[in-house]
Backbone as CSV, one residue per row, in Angstrom:
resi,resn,N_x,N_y,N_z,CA_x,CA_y,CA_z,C_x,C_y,C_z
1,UNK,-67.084,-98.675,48.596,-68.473,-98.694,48.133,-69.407,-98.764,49.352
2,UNK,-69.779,-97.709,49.988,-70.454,-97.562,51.117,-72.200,-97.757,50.548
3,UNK,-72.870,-98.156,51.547,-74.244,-98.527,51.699,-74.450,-97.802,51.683
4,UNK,-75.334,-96.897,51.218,-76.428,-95.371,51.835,-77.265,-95.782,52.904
5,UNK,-76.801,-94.651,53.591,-77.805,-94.598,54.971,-78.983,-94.720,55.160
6,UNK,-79.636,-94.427,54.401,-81.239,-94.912,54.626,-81.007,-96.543,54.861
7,UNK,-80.023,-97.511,54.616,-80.494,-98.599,54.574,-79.920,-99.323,55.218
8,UNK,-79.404,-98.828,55.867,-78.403,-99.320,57.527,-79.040,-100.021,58.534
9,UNK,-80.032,-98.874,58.599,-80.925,-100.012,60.057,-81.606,-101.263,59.753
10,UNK,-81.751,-101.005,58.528,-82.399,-102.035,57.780,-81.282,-103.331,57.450
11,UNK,-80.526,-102.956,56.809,-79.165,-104.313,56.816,-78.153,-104.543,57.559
12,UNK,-78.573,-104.205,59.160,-77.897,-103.985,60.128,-76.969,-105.623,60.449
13,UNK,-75.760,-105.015,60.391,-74.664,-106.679,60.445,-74.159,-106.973,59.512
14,UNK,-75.037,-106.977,58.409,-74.857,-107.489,57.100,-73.311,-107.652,56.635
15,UNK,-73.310,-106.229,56.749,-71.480,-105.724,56.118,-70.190,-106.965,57.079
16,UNK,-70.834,-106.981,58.491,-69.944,-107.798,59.286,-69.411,-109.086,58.687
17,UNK,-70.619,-109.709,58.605,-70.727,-111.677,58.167,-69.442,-111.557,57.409
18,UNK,-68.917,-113.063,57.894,-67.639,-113.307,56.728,-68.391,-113.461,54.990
19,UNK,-69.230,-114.050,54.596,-69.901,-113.925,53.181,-69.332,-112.435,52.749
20,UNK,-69.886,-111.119,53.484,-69.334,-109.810,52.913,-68.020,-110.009,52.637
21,UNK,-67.687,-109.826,54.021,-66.393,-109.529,53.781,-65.362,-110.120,52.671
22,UNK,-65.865,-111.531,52.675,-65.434,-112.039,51.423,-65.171,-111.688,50.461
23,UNK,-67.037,-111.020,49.676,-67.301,-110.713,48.749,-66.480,-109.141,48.322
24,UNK,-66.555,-108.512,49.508,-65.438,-107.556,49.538,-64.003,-107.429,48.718
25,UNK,-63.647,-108.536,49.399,-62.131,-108.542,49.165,-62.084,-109.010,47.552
26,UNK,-62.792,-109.841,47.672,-62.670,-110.729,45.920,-63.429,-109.524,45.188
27,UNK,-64.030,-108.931,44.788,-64.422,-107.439,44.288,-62.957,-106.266,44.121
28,UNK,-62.564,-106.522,45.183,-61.285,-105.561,45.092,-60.205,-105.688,44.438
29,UNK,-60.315,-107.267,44.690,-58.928,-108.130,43.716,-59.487,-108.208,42.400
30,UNK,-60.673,-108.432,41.910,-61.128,-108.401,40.235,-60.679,-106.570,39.862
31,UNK,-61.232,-106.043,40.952,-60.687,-104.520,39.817,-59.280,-104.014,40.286
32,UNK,-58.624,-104.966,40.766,-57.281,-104.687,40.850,-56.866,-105.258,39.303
33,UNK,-57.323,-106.741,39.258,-56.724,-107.098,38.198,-57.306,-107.310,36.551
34,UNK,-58.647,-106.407,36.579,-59.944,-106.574,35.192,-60.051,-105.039,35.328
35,UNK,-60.643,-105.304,34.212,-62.193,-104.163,34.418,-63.464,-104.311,35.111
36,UNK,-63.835,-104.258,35.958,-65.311,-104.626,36.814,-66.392,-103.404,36.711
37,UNK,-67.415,-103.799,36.171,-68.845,-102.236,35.898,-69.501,-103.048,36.967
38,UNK,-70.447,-101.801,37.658,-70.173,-100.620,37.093,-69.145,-99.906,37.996
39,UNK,-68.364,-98.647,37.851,-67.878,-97.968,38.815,-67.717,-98.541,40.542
40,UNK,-67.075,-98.365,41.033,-67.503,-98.487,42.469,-68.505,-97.778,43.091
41,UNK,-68.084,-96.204,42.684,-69.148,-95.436,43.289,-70.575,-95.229,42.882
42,UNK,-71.045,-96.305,41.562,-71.998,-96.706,41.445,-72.720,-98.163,42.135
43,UNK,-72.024,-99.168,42.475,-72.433,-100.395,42.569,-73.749,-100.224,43.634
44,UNK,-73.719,-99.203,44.589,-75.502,-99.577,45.333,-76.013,-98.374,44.885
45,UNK,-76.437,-98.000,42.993,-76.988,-96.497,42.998,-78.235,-97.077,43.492
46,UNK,-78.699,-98.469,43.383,-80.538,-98.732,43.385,-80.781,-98.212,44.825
47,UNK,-79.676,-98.745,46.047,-80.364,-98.081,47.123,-79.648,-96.915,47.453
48,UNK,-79.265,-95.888,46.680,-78.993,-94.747,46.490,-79.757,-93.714,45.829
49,UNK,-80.556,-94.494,45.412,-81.642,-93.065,44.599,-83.033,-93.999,45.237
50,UNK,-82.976,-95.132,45.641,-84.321,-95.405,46.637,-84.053,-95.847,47.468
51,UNK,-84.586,-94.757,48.532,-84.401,-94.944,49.785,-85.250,-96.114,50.535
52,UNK,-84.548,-96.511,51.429,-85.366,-97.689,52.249,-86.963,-97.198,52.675
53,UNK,-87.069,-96.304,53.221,-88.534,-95.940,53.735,-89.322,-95.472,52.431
54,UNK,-88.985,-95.283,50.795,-89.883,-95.275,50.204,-90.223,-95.460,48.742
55,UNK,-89.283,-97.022,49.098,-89.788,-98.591,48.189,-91.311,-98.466,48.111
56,UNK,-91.193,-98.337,46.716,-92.980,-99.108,46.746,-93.108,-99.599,45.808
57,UNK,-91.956,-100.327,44.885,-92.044,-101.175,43.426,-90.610,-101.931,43.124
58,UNK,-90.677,-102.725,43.334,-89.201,-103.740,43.243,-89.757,-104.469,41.762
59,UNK,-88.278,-103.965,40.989,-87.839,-104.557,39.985,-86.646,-105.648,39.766
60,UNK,-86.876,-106.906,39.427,-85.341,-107.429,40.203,-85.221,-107.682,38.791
61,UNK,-83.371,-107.722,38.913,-82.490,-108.181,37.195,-81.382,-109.608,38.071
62,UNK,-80.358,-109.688,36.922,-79.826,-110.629,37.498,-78.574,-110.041,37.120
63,UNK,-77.858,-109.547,35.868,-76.621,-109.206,36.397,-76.748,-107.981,35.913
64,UNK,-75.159,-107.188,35.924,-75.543,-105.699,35.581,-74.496,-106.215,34.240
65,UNK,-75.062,-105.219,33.081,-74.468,-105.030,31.517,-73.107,-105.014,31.566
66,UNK,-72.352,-105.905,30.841,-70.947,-105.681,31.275,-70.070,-104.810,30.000
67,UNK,-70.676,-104.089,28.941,-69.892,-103.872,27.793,-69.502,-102.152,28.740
68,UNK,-69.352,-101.658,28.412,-68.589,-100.237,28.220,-69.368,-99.473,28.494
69,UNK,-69.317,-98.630,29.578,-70.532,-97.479,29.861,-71.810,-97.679,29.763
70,UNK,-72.292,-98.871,30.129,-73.588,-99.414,30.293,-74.097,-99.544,31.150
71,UNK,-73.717,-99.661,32.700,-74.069,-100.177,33.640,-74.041,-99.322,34.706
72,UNK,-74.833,-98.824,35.527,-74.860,-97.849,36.467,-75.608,-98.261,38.007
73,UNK,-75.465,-99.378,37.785,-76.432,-99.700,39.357,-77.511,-99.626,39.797
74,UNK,-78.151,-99.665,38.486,-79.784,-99.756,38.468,-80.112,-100.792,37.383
75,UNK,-81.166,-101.695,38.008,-81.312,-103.132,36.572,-81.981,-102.397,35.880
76,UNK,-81.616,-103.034,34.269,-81.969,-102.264,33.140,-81.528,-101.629,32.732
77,UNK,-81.128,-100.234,33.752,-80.989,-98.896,33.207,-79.524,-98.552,32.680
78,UNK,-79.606,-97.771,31.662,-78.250,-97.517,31.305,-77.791,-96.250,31.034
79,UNK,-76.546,-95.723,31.117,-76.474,-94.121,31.557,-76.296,-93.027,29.943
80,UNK,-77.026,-91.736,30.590,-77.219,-91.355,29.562,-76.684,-91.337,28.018
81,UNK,-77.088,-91.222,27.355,-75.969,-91.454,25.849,-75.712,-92.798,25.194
82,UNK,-76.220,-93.730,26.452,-75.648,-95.284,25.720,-77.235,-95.663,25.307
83,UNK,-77.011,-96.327,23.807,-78.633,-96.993,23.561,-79.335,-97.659,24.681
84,UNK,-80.220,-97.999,24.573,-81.641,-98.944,25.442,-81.055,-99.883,24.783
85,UNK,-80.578,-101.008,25.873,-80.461,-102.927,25.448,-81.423,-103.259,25.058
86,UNK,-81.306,-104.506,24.516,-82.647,-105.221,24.266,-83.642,-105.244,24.958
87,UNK,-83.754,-105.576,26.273,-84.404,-105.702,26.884,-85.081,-104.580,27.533
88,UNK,-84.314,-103.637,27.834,-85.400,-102.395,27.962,-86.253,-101.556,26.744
89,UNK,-85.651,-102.058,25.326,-86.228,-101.559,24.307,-87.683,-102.786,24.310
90,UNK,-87.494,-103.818,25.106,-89.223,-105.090,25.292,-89.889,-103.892,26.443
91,UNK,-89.226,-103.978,27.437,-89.277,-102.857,28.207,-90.737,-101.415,27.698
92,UNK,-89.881,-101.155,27.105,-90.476,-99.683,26.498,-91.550,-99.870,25.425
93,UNK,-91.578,-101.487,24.680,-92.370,-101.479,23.945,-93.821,-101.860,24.795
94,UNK,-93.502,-102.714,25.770,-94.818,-103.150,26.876,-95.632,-101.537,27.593
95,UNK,-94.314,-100.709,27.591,-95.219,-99.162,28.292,-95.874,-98.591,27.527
96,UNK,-95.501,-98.886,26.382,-96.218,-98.225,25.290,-97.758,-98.310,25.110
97,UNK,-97.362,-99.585,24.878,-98.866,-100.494,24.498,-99.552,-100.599,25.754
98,UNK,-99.307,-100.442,27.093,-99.694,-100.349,28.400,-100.442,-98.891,29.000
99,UNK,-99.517,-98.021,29.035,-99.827,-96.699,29.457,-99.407,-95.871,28.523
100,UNK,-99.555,-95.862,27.127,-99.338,-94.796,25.587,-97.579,-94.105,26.508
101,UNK,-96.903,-94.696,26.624,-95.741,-94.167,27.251,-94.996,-93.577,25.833
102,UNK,-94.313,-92.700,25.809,-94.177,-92.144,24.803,-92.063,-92.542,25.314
103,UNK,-91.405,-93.373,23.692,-90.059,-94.250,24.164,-89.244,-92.655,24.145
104,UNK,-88.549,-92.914,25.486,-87.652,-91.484,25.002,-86.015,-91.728,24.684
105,UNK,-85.473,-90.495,24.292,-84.296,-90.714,23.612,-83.095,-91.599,24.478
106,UNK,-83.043,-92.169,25.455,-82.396,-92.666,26.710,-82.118,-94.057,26.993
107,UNK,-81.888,-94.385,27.891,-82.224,-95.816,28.375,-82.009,-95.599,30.390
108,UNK,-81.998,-94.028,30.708,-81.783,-94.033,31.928,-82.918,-93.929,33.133
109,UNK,-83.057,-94.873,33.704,-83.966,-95.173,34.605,-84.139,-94.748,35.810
110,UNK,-83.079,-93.555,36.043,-83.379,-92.714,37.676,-84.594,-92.584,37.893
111,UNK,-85.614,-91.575,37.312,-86.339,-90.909,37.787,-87.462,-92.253,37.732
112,UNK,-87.553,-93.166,37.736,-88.138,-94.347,38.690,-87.645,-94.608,39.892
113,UNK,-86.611,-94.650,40.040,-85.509,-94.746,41.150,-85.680,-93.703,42.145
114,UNK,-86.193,-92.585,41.700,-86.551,-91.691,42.629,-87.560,-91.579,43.463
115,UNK,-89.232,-92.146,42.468,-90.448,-92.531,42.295,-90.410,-93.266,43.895
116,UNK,-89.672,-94.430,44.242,-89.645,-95.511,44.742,-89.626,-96.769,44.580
117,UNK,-89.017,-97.001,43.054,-88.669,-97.979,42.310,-87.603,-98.522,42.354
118,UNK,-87.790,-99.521,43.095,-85.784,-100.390,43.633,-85.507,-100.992,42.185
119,UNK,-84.670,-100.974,41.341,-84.681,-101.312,40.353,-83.256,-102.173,40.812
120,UNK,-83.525,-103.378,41.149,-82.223,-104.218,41.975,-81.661,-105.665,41.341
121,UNK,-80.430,-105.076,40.585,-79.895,-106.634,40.180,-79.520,-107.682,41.171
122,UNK,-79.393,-109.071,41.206,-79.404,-109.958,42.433,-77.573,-109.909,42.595
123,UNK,-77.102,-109.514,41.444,-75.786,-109.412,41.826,-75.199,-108.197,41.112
124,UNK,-74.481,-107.049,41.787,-74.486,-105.975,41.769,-72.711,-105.254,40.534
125,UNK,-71.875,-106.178,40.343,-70.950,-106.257,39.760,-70.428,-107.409,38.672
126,UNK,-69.947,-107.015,38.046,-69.950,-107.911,36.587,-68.389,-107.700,36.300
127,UNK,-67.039,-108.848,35.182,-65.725,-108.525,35.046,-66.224,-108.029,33.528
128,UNK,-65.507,-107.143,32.841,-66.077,-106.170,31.878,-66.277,-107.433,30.597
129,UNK,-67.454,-107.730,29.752,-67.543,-108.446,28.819,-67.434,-109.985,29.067
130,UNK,-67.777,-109.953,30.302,-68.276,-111.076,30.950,-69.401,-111.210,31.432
131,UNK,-70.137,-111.933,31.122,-71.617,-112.166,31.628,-71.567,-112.919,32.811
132,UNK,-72.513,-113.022,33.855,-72.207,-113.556,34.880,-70.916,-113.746,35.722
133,UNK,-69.616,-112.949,35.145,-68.784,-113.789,35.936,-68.521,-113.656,37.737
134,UNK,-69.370,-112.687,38.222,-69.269,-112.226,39.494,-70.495,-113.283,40.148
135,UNK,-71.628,-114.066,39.537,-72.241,-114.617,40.153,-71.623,-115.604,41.360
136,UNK,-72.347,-115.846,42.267,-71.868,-116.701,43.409,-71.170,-116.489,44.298
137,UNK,-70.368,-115.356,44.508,-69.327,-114.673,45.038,-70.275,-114.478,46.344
138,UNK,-71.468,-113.968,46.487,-71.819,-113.314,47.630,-72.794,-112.474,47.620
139,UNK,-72.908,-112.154,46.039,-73.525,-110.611,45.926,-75.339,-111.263,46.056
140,UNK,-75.634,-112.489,45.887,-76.732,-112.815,45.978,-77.189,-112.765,47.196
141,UNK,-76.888,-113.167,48.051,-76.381,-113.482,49.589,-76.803,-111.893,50.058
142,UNK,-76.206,-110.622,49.622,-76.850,-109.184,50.250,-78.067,-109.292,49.803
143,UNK,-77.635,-108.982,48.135,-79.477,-108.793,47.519,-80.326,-109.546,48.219
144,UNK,-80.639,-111.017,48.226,-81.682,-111.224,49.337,-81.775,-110.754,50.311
145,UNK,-80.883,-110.185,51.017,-81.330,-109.784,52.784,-81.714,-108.468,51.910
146,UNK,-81.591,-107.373,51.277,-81.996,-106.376,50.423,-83.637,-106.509,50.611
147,UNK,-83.752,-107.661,50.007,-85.212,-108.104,49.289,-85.980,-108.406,50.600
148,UNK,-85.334,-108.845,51.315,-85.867,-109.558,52.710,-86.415,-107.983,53.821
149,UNK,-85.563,-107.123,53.616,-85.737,-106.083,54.441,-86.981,-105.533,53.589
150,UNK,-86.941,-105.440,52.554,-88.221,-104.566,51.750,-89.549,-105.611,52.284
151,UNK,-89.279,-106.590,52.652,-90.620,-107.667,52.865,-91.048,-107.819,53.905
152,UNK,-89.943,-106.819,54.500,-90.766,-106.856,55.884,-91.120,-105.592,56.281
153,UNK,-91.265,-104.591,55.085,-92.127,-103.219,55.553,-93.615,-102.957,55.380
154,UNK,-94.181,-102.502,56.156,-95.492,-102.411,56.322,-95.965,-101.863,55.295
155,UNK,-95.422,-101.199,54.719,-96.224,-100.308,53.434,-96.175,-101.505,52.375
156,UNK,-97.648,-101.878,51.627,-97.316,-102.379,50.365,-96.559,-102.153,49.456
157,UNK,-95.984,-103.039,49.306,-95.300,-103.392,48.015,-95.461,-103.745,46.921
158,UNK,-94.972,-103.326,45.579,-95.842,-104.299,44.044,-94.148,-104.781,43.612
159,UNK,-94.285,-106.099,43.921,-92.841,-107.089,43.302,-93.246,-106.998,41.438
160,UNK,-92.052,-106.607,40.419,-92.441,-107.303,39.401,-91.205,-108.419,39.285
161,UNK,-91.757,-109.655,38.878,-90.608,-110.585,38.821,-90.935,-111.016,37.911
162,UNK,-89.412,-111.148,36.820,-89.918,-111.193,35.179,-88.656,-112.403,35.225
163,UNK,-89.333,-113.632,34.530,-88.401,-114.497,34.169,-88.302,-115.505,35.593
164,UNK,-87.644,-116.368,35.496,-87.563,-117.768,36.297,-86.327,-117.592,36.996
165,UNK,-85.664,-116.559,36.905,-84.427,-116.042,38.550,-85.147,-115.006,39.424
166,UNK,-86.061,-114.323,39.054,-86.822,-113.662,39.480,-87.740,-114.100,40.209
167,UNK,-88.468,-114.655,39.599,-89.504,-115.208,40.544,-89.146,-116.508,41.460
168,UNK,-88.258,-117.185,41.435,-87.733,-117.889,42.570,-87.822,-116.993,43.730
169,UNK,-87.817,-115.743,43.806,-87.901,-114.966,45.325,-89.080,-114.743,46.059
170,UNK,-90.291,-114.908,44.781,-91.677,-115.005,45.691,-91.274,-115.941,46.546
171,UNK,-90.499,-116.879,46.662,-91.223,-118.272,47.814,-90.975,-117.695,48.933
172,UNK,-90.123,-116.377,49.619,-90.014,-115.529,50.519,-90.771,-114.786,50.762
173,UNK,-91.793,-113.952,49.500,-92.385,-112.622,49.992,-94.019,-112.852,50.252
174,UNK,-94.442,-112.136,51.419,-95.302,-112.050,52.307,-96.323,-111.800,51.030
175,UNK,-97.375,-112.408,50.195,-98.220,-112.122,49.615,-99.588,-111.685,50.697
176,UNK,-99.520,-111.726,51.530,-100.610,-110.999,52.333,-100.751,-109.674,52.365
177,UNK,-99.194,-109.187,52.801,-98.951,-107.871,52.859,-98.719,-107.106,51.463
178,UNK,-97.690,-107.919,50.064,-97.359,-107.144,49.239,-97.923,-107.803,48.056
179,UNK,-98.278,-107.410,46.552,-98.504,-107.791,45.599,-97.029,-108.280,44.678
180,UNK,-97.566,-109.677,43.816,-96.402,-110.292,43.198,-97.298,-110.245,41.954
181,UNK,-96.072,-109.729,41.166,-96.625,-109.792,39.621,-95.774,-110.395,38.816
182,UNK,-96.116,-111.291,38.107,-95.256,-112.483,37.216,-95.228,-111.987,35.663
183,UNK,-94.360,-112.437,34.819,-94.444,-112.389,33.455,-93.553,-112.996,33.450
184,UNK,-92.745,-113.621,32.077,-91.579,-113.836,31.838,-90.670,-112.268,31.510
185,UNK,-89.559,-112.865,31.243,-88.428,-111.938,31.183,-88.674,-111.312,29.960
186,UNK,-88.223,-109.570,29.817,-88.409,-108.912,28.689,-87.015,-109.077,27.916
187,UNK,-86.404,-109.883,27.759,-85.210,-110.054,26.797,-86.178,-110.608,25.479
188,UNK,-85.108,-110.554,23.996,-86.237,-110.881,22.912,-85.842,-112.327,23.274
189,UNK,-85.151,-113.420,23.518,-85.531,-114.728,23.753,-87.089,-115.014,24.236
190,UNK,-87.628,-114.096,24.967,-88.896,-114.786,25.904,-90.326,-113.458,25.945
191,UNK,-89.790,-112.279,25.561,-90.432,-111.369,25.480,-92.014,-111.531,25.067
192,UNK,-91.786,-112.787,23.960,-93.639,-112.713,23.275,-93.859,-114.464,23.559
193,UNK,-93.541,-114.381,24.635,-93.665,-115.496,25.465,-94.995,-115.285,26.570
194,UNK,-94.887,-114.017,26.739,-96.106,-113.120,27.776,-95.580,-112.082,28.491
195,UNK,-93.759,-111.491,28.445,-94.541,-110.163,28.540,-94.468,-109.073,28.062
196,UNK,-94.887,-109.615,26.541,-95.472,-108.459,25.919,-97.462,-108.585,25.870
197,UNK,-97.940,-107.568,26.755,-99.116,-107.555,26.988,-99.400,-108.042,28.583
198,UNK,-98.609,-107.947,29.245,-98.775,-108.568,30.782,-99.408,-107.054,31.198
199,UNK,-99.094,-105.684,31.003,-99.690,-104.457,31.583,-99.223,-104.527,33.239
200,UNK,-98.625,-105.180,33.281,-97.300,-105.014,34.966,-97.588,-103.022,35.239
201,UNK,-97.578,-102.449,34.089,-97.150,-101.133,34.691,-98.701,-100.350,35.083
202,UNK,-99.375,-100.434,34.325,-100.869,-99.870,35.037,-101.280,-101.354,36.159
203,UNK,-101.305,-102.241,35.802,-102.021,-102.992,37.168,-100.728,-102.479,38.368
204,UNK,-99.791,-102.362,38.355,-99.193,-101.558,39.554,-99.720,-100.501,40.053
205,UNK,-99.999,-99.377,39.210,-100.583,-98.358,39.544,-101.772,-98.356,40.361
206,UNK,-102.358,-98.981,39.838,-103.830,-99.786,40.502,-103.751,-100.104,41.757
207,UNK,-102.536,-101.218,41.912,-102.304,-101.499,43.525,-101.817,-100.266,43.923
208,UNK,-101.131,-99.762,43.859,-100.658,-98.472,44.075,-101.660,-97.394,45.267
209,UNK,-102.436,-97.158,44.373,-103.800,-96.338,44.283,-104.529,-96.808,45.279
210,UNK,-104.749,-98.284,45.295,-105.950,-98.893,46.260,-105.705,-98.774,47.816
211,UNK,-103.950,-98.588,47.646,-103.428,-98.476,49.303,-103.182,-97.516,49.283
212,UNK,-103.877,-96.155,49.101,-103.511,-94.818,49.260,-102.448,-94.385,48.523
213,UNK,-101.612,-95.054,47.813,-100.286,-94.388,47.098,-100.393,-93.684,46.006
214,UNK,-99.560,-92.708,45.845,-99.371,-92.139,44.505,-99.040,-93.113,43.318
215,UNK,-99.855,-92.712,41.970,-98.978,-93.768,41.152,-97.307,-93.583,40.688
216,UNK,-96.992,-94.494,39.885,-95.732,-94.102,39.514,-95.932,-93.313,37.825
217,UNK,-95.089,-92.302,37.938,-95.165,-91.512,36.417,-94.130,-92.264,35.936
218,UNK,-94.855,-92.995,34.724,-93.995,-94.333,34.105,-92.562,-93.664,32.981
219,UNK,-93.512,-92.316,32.892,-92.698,-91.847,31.292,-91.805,-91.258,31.883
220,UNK,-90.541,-91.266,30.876,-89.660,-90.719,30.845,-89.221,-89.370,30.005
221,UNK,-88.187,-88.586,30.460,-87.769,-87.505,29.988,-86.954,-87.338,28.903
222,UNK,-86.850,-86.840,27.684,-85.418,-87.098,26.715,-84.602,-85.943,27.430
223,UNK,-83.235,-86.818,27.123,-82.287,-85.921,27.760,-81.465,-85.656,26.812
């Protein structure tokens, strides 16, 4: 499971530290002896379809979907053909009511990913129909230096951090340089808790816009 190159200079060492390597080996031994999602050759699609030089919207999750063809290495997103989870169906109902986003037949979230939308779980592998069970291993340990490298690029940034694992990472990011946007988590536990009606996706745009950027085209394609 190689890093994509765009993001090398940026997590330069990283791979070295015993923590990796660790996390390495114990990754290898779960899909020696489980099922582990997503794929290998999915586990870094987030910094595989966004490149380091052009982040301009970090989405953070916490684990990736562990049922059956759900999980592709982007938080949230799930690959073509499999329904929208709960949470991206809170997701899709907030774009709606936000930017008239019209829900499409999918739940796959590339073409944000392309946009410049890091769409980044804090831990990148899951044992199949296990929730959390890969937490602690290490994978938190990259994702922050992940998060850490995006915080230290000059181009603004718009953080959305949804829910109380999420936003534990503002106490790191440079609010001078990048915008932090809060809500709770779009799962239905907390969804009409606040964020349904937070508008995260046009006030992004907004920041977006004010620093010269293109916005992001929120809608999606049916496939």
């Amino acid at each position: 499971m190689p890093i994509p190159d765009s993001w090398l200079p940026a997590l330069v060492g990283e791979t070295d530290k015993p923590y990796y390597q660790q996390l390495y080996r114990f990754v290898g031994e779960e899909r020696h002896k489980y099922r582990v999602y997503p794929p290998g050759v999915d586990v870094f699609n987030a910094l595989h379809y966004t490149t380091f030089e052009h982040v301009r919207v970090v989405i953070i999750g916490q684990d990736p979907y562990h049922d059956e063809n759900q999980a592709h290495g982007l938080a949230f997103s799930v690959r073509p053909g499999v329904p929208a989870p709960p949470s991206l169906v809170n997701i899709y109902k907030e774009l709606h009511d936000d930017v008239q986003f019209r829900v499409p037949n999918n739940g796959c979230l590339i073409p944000w990913a392309e946009q410049g939308v890091l769409l980044l779980n804090a831990v990148l592998t899951v044992r199949a129909h296990q929730a959390n069970s890969h937490q602690g291993k290490g994978w938190e340990t990259f994702t922050d230096a992940v998060l850490r490298a995006v915080n230290g690029s000059s181009r603004r940034v718009v953080f959305l951090l949804w829910g109380s694992y999420a936003q534990r990472k503002a106490e790191w990011i440079d609010s001078t340089r990048h915008t932090i946007l809060k809500a709770p988590h779009p799962s239905p536990l907390s969804a009409t808790r606040g964020f349904f009606g937070c508008r995260h996706f046009s006030q992004t745009n907004t920041v977006l816009q004010a620093s010269g950027q293109s916005p992001i085209d929120w809608q999606l394609p049916d496939l």
